PDB file of C-alpha atoms in Angstrom:
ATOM      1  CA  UNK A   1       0.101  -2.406  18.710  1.00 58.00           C
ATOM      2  CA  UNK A   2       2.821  -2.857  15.958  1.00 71.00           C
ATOM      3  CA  UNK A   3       5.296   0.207  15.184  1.00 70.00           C
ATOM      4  CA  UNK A   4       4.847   2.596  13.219  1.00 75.00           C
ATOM      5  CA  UNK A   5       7.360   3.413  10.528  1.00 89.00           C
ATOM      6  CA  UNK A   6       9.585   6.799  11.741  1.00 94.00           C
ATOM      7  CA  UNK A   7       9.011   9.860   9.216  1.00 96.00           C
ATOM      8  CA  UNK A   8      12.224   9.427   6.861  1.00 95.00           C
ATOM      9  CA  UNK A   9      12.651   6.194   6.701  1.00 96.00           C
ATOM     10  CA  UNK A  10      14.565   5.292   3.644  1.00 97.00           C
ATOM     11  CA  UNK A  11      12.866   2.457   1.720  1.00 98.00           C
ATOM     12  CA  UNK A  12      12.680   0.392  -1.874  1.00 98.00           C
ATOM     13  CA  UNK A  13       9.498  -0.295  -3.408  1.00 98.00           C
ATOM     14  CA  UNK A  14       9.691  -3.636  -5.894  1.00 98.00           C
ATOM     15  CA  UNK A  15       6.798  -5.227  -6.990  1.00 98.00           C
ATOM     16  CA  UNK A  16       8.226  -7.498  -9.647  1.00 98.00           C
ATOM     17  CA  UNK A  17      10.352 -10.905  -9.018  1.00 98.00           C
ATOM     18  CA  UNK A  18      12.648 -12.302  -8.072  1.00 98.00           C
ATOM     19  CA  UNK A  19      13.335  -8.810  -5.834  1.00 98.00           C
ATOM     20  CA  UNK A  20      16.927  -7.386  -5.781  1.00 98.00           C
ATOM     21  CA  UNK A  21      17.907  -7.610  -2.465  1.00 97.00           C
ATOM     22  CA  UNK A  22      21.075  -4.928  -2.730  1.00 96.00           C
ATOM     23  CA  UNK A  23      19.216  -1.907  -1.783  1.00 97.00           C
ATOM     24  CA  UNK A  24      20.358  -0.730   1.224  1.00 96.00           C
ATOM     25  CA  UNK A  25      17.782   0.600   2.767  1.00 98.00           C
ATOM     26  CA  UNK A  26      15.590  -0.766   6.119  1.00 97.00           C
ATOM     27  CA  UNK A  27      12.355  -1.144   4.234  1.00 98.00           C
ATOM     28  CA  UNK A  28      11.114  -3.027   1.255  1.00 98.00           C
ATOM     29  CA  UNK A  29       7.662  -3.113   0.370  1.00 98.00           C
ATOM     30  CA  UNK A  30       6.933  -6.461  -1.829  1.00 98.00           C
ATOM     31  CA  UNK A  31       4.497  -8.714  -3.371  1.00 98.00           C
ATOM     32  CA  UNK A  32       2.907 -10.699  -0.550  1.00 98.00           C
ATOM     33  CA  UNK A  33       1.732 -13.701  -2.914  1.00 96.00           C
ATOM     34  CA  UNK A  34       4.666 -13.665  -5.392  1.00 97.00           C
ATOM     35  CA  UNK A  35       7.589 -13.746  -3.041  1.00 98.00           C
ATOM     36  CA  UNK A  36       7.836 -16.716  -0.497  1.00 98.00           C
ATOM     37  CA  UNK A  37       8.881 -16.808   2.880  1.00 98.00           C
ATOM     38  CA  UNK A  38      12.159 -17.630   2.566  1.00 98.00           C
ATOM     39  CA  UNK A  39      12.168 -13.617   0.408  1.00 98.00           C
ATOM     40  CA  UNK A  40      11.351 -12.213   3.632  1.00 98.00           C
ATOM     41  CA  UNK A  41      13.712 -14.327   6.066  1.00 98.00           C
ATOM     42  CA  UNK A  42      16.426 -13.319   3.894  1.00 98.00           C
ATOM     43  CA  UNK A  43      15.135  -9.137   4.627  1.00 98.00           C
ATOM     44  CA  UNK A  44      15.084 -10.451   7.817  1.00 98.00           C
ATOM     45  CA  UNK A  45      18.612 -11.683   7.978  1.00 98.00           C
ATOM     46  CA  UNK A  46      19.737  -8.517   6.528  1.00 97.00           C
ATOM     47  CA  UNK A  47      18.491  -5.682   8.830  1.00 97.00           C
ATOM     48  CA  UNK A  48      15.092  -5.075   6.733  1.00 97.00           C
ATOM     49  CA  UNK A  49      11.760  -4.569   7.617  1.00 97.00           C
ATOM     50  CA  UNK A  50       9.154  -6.495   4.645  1.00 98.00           C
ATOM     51  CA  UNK A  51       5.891  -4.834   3.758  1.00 98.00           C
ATOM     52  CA  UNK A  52       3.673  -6.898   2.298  1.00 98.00           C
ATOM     53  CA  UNK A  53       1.702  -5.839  -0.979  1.00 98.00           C
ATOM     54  CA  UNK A  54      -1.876  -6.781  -0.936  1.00 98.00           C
ATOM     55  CA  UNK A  55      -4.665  -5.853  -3.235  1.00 97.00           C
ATOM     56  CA  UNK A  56      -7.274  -5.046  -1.166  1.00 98.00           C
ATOM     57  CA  UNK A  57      -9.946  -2.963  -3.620  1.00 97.00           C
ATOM     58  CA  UNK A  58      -9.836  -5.097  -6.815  1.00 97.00           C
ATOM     59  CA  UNK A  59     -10.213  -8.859  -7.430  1.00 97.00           C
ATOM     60  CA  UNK A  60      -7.245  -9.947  -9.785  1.00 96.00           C
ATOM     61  CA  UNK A  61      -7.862 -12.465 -12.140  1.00 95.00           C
ATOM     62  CA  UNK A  62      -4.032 -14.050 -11.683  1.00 93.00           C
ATOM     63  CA  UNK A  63      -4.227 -14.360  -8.129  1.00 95.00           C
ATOM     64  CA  UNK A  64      -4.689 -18.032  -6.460  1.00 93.00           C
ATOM     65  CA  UNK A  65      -7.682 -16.745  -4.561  1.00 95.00           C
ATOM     66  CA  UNK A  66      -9.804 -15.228  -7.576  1.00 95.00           C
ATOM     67  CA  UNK A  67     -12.609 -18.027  -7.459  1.00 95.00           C
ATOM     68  CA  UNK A  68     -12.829 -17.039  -3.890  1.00 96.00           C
ATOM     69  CA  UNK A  69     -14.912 -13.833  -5.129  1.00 97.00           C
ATOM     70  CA  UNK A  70     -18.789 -14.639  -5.814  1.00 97.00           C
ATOM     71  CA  UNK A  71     -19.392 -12.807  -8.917  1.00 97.00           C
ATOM     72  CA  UNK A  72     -22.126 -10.038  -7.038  1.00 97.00           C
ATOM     73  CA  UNK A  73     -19.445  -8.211  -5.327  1.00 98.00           C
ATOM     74  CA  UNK A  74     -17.078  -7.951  -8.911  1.00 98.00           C
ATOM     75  CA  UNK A  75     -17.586  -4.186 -10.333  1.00 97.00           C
ATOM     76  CA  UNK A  76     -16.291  -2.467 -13.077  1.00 95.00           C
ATOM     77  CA  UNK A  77     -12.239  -2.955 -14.687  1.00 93.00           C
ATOM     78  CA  UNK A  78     -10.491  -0.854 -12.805  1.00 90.00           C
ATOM     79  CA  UNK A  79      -7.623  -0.003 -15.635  1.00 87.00           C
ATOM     80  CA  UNK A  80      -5.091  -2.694 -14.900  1.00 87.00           C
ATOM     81  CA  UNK A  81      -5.130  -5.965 -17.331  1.00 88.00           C
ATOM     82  CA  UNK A  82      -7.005  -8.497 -14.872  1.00 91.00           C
ATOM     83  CA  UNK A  83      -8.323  -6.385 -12.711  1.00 95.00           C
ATOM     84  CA  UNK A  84     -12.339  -5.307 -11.034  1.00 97.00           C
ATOM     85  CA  UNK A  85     -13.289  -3.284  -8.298  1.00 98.00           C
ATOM     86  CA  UNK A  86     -14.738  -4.819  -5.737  1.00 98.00           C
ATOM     87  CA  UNK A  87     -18.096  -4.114  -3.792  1.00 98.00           C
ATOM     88  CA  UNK A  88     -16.457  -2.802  -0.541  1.00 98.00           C
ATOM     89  CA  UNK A  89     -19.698  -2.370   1.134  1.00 98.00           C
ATOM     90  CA  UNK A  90     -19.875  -6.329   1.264  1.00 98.00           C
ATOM     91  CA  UNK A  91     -17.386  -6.692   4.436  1.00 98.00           C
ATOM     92  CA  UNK A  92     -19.356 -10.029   5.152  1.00 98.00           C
ATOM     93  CA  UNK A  93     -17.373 -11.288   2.006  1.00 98.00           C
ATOM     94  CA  UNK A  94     -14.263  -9.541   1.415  1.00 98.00           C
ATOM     95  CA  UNK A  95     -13.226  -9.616   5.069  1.00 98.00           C
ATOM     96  CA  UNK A  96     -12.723 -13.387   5.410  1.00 98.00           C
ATOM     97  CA  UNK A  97     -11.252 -13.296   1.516  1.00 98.00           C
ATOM     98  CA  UNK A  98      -8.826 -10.247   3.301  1.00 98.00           C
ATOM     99  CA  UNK A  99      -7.923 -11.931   6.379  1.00 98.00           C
ATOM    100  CA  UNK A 100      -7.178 -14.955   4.957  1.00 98.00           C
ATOM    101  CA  UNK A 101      -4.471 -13.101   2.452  1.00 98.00           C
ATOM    102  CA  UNK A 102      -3.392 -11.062   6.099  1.00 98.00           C
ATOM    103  CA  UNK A 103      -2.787 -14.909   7.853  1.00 98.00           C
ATOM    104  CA  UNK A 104      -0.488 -15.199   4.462  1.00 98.00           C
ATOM    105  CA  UNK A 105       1.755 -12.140   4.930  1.00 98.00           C
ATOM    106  CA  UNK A 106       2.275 -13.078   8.551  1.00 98.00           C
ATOM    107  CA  UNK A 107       3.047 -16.882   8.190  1.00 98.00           C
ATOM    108  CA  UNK A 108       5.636 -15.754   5.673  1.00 98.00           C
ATOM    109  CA  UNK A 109       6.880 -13.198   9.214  1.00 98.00           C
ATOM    110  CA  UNK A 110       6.210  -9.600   7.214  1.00 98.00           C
ATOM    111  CA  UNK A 111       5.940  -6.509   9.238  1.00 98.00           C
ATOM    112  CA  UNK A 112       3.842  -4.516   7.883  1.00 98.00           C
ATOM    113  CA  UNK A 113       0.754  -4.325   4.866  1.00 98.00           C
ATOM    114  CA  UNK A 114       0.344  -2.192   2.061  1.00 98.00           C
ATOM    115  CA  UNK A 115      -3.163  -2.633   1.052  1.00 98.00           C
ATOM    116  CA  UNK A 116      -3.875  -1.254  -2.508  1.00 98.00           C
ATOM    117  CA  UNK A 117      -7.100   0.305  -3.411  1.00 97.00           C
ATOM    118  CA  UNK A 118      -8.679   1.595  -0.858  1.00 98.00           C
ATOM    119  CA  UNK A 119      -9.651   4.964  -2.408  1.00 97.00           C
ATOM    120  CA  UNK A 120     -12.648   3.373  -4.785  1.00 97.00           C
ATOM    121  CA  UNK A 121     -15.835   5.971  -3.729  1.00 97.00           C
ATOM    122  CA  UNK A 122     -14.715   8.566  -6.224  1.00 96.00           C
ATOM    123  CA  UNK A 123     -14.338   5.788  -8.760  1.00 96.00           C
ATOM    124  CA  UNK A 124     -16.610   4.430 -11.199  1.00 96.00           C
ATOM    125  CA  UNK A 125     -16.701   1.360  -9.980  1.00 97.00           C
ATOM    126  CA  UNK A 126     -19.825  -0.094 -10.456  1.00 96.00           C
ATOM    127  CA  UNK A 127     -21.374   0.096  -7.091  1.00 98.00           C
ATOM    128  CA  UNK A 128     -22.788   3.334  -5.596  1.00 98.00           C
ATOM    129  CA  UNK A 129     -19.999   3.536  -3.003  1.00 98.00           C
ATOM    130  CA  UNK A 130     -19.676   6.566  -0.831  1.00 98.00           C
ATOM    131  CA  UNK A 131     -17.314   8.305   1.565  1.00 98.00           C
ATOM    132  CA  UNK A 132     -18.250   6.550   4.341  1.00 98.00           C
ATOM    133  CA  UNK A 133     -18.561   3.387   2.948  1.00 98.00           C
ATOM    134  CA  UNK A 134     -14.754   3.587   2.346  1.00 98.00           C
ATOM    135  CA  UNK A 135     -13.800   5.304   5.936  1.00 98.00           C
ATOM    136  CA  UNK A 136     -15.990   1.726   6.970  1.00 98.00           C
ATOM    137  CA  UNK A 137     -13.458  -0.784   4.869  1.00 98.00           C
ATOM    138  CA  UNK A 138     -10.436   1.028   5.601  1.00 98.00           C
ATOM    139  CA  UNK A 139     -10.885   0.799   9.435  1.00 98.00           C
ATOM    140  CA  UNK A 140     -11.942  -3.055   8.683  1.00 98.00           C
ATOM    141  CA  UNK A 141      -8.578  -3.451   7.009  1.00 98.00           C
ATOM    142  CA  UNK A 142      -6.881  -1.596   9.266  1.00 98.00           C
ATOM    143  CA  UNK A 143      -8.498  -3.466  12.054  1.00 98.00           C
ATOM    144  CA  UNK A 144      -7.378  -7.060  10.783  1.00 98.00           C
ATOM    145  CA  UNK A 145      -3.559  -6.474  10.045  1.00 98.00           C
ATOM    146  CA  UNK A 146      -3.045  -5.097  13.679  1.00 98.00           C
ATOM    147  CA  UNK A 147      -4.948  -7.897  14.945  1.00 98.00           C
ATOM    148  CA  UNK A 148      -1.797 -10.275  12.900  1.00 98.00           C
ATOM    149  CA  UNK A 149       0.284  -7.386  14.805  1.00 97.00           C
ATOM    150  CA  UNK A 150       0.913  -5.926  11.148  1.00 98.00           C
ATOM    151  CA  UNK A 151       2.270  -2.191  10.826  1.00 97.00           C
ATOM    152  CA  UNK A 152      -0.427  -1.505   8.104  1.00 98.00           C
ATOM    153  CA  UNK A 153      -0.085   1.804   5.810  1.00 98.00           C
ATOM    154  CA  UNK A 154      -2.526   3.681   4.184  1.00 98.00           C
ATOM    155  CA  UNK A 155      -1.963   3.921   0.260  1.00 98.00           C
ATOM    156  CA  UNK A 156      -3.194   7.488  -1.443  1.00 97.00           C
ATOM    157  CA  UNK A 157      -6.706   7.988  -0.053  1.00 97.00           C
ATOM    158  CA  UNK A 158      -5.745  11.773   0.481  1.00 98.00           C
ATOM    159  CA  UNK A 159      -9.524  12.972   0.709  1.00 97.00           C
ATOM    160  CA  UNK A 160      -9.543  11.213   3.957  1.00 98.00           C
ATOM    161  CA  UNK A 161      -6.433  11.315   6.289  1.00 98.00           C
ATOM    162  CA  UNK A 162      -7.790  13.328   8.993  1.00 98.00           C
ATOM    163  CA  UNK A 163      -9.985  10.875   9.022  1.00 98.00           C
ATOM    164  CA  UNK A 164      -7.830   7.889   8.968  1.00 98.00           C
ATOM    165  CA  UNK A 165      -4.493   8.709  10.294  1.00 98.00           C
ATOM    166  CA  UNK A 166      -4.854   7.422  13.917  1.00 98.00           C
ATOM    167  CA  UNK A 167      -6.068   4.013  12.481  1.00 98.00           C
ATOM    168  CA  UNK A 168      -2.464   3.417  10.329  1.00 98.00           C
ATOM    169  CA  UNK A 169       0.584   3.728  10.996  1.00 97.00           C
ATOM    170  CA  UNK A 170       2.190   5.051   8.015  1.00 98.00           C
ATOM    171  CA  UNK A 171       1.490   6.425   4.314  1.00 98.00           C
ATOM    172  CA  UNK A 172       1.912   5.351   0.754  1.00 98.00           C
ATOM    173  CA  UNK A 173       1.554   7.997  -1.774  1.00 98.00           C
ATOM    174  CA  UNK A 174       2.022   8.096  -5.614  1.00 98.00           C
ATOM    175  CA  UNK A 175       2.613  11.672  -7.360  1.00 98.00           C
ATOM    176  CA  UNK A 176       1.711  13.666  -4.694  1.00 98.00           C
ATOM    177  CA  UNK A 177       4.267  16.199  -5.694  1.00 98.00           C
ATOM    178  CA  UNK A 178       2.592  16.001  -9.292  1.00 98.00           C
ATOM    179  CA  UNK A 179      -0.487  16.500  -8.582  1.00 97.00           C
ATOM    180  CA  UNK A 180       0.329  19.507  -5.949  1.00 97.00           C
ATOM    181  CA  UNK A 181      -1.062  17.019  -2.535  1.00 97.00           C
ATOM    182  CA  UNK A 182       1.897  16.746  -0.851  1.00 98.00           C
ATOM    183  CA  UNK A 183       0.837  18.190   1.942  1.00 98.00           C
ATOM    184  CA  UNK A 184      -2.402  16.597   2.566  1.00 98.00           C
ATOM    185  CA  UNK A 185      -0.176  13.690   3.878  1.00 98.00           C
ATOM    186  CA  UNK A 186       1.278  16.240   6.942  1.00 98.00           C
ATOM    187  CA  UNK A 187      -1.067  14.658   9.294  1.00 98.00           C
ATOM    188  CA  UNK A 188       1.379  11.756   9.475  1.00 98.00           C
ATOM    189  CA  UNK A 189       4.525  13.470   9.615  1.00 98.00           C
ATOM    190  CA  UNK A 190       3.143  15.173  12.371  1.00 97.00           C
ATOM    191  CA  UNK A 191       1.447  12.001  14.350  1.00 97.00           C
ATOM    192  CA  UNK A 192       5.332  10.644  14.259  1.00 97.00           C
ATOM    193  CA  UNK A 193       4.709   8.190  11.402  1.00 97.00           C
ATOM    194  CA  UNK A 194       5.791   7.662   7.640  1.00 98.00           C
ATOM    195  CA  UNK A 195       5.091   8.729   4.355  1.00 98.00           C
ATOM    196  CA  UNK A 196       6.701   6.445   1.653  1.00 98.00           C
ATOM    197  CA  UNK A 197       6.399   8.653  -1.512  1.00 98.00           C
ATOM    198  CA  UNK A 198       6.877   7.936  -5.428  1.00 98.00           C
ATOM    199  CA  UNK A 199       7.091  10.124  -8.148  1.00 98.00           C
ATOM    200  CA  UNK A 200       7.200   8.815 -12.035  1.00 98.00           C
ATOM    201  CA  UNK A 201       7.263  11.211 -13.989  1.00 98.00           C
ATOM    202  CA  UNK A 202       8.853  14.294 -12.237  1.00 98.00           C
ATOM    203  CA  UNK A 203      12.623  14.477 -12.072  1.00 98.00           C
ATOM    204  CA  UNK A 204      14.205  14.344  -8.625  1.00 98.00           C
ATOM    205  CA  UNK A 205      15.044  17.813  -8.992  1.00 98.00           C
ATOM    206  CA  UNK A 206      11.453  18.743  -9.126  1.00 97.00           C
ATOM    207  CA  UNK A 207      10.225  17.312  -5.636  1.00 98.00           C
ATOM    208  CA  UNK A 208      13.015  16.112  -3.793  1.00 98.00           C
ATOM    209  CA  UNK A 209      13.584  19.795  -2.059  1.00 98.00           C
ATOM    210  CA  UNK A 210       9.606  20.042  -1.167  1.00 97.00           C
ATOM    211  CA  UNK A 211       9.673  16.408  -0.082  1.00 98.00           C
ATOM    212  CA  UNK A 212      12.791  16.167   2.248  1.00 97.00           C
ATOM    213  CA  UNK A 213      11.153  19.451   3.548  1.00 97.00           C
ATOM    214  CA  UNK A 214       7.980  17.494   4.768  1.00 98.00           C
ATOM    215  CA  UNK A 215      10.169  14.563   6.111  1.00 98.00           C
ATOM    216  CA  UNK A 216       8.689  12.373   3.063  1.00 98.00           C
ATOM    217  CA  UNK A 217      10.678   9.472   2.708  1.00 98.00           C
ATOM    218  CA  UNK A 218      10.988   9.966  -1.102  1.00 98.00           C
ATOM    219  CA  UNK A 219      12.185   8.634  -4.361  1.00 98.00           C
ATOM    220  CA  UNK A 220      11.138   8.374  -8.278  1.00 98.00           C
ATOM    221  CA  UNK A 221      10.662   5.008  -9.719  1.00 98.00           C
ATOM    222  CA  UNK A 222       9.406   3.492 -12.539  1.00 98.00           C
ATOM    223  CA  UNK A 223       5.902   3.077 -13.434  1.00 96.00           C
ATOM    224  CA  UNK A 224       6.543  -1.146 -13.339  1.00 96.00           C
ATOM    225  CA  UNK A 225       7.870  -0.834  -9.950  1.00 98.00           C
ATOM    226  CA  UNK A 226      10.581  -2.620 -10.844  1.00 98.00           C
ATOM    227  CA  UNK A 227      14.258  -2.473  -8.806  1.00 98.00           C
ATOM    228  CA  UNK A 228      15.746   0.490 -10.223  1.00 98.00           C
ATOM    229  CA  UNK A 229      15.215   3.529  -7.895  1.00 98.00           C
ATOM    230  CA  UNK A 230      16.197   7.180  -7.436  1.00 98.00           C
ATOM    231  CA  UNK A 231      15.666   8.644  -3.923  1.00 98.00           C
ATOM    232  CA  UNK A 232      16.585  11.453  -2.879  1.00 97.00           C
TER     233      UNK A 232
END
């Protein structure tokens, strides 16, 4: 089973290129598709652990692998230019499509996954998805990145942790402190493993003190996810 990522763990979260490599923190969670192997050797080389980015809840129109969607399991835009949910009941579909893209973060020798977009039941997608239709995909996902022996983290998804925490092995969480959920991501913290957490709009001074508290491993960052970052 791979590691799990150690509550605390500093980290840098770019998903824009080319990726500034003077961080210096153990973790960097990039683009799997838009940063080549040679990105992650050079982590590597330097003492870091890669995460690879992967978009596992929407089909993205710029992606090489976009015709590999048939059009019945494409839903609804889900906000970002590009972008439609997909029909996560179909796991006959998407999981060959999502192991294929799991085979490409571990030829290019990442550690770990962040699959995006795997909250979609409370969204309006386009498909009648439920609760359990998501706790079904998530495993599945889950599943085929520690098959690759990929560290694999679950990103937001709060509703269902309890449900999901002994099937990752750390968390991703946007706004938390925002949105007052912070502590729906305890579970982890207290199973040993990691919660990477952003904030965008709140000032360091108005989470950092609750975060540290938690053992969140946090910073702010902009929106674009670009290099600049401000942990804390």
């Amino acid at each position: 089973m791979p590691e799990s990522l150690r509550p605390g763990t500093a980290w840098q979260w770019q998903l824009t290129t080319p990726v500034d490599l003077r961080a210096d923190v153990p973790v960097y969670d990039i683009d799997g598709s838009e940063n080549s192997a040679s990105v992650v050797a050079e982590l590597h080389r330097r003492a870091r652990r890669a995460i690879c980015y992967v978009n596992v809840g929407a089909a993205e129109s710029f992606r090489p692998d976009h015709g590999s969607f048939p059009a019945a399991v494409l839903g609804g835009a889900d906000g970002w230019p590009g972008e439609r949910w997909l029909d996560i009941r179909r796991i006959d579909v998407l999981g060959p499509i999502m192991a294929k893209r799991f085979d490409m973060c571990r030829a290019k020798r990442f550690d770990a996954v962040e699959p995006d977009l795997v909250e979609a039941y409370p969204e309006r997608t386009g498909f009648p998805l439920t609760a359990a239709d998501q706790l079904r995909y998530n495993r599945h996902i889950a599943r085929l990145a520690h098959d690759r022996v990929l560290s694999v983290g679950l990103k937001n998804d709060l509703g269902q942790v309890g449900d999901l925490v002994k099937d990752f092995d750390f968390a991703v969480v946007e706004e938390c402190a925002q949105y007052h959920e912070c502590r729906d991501l305890l579970p982890f913290v207290r199973a040993g493993k990691a919660v990477l957490h952003v904030e965008y709009a709140l000032p360091n001074a108005g989470f950092c003190a609750e975060t540290k508290a938690h053992g969140f491993s946090s910073m702010r960052k902009r929106l674009a996810l670009d290099a600049p970052r401000w942990p804390c």
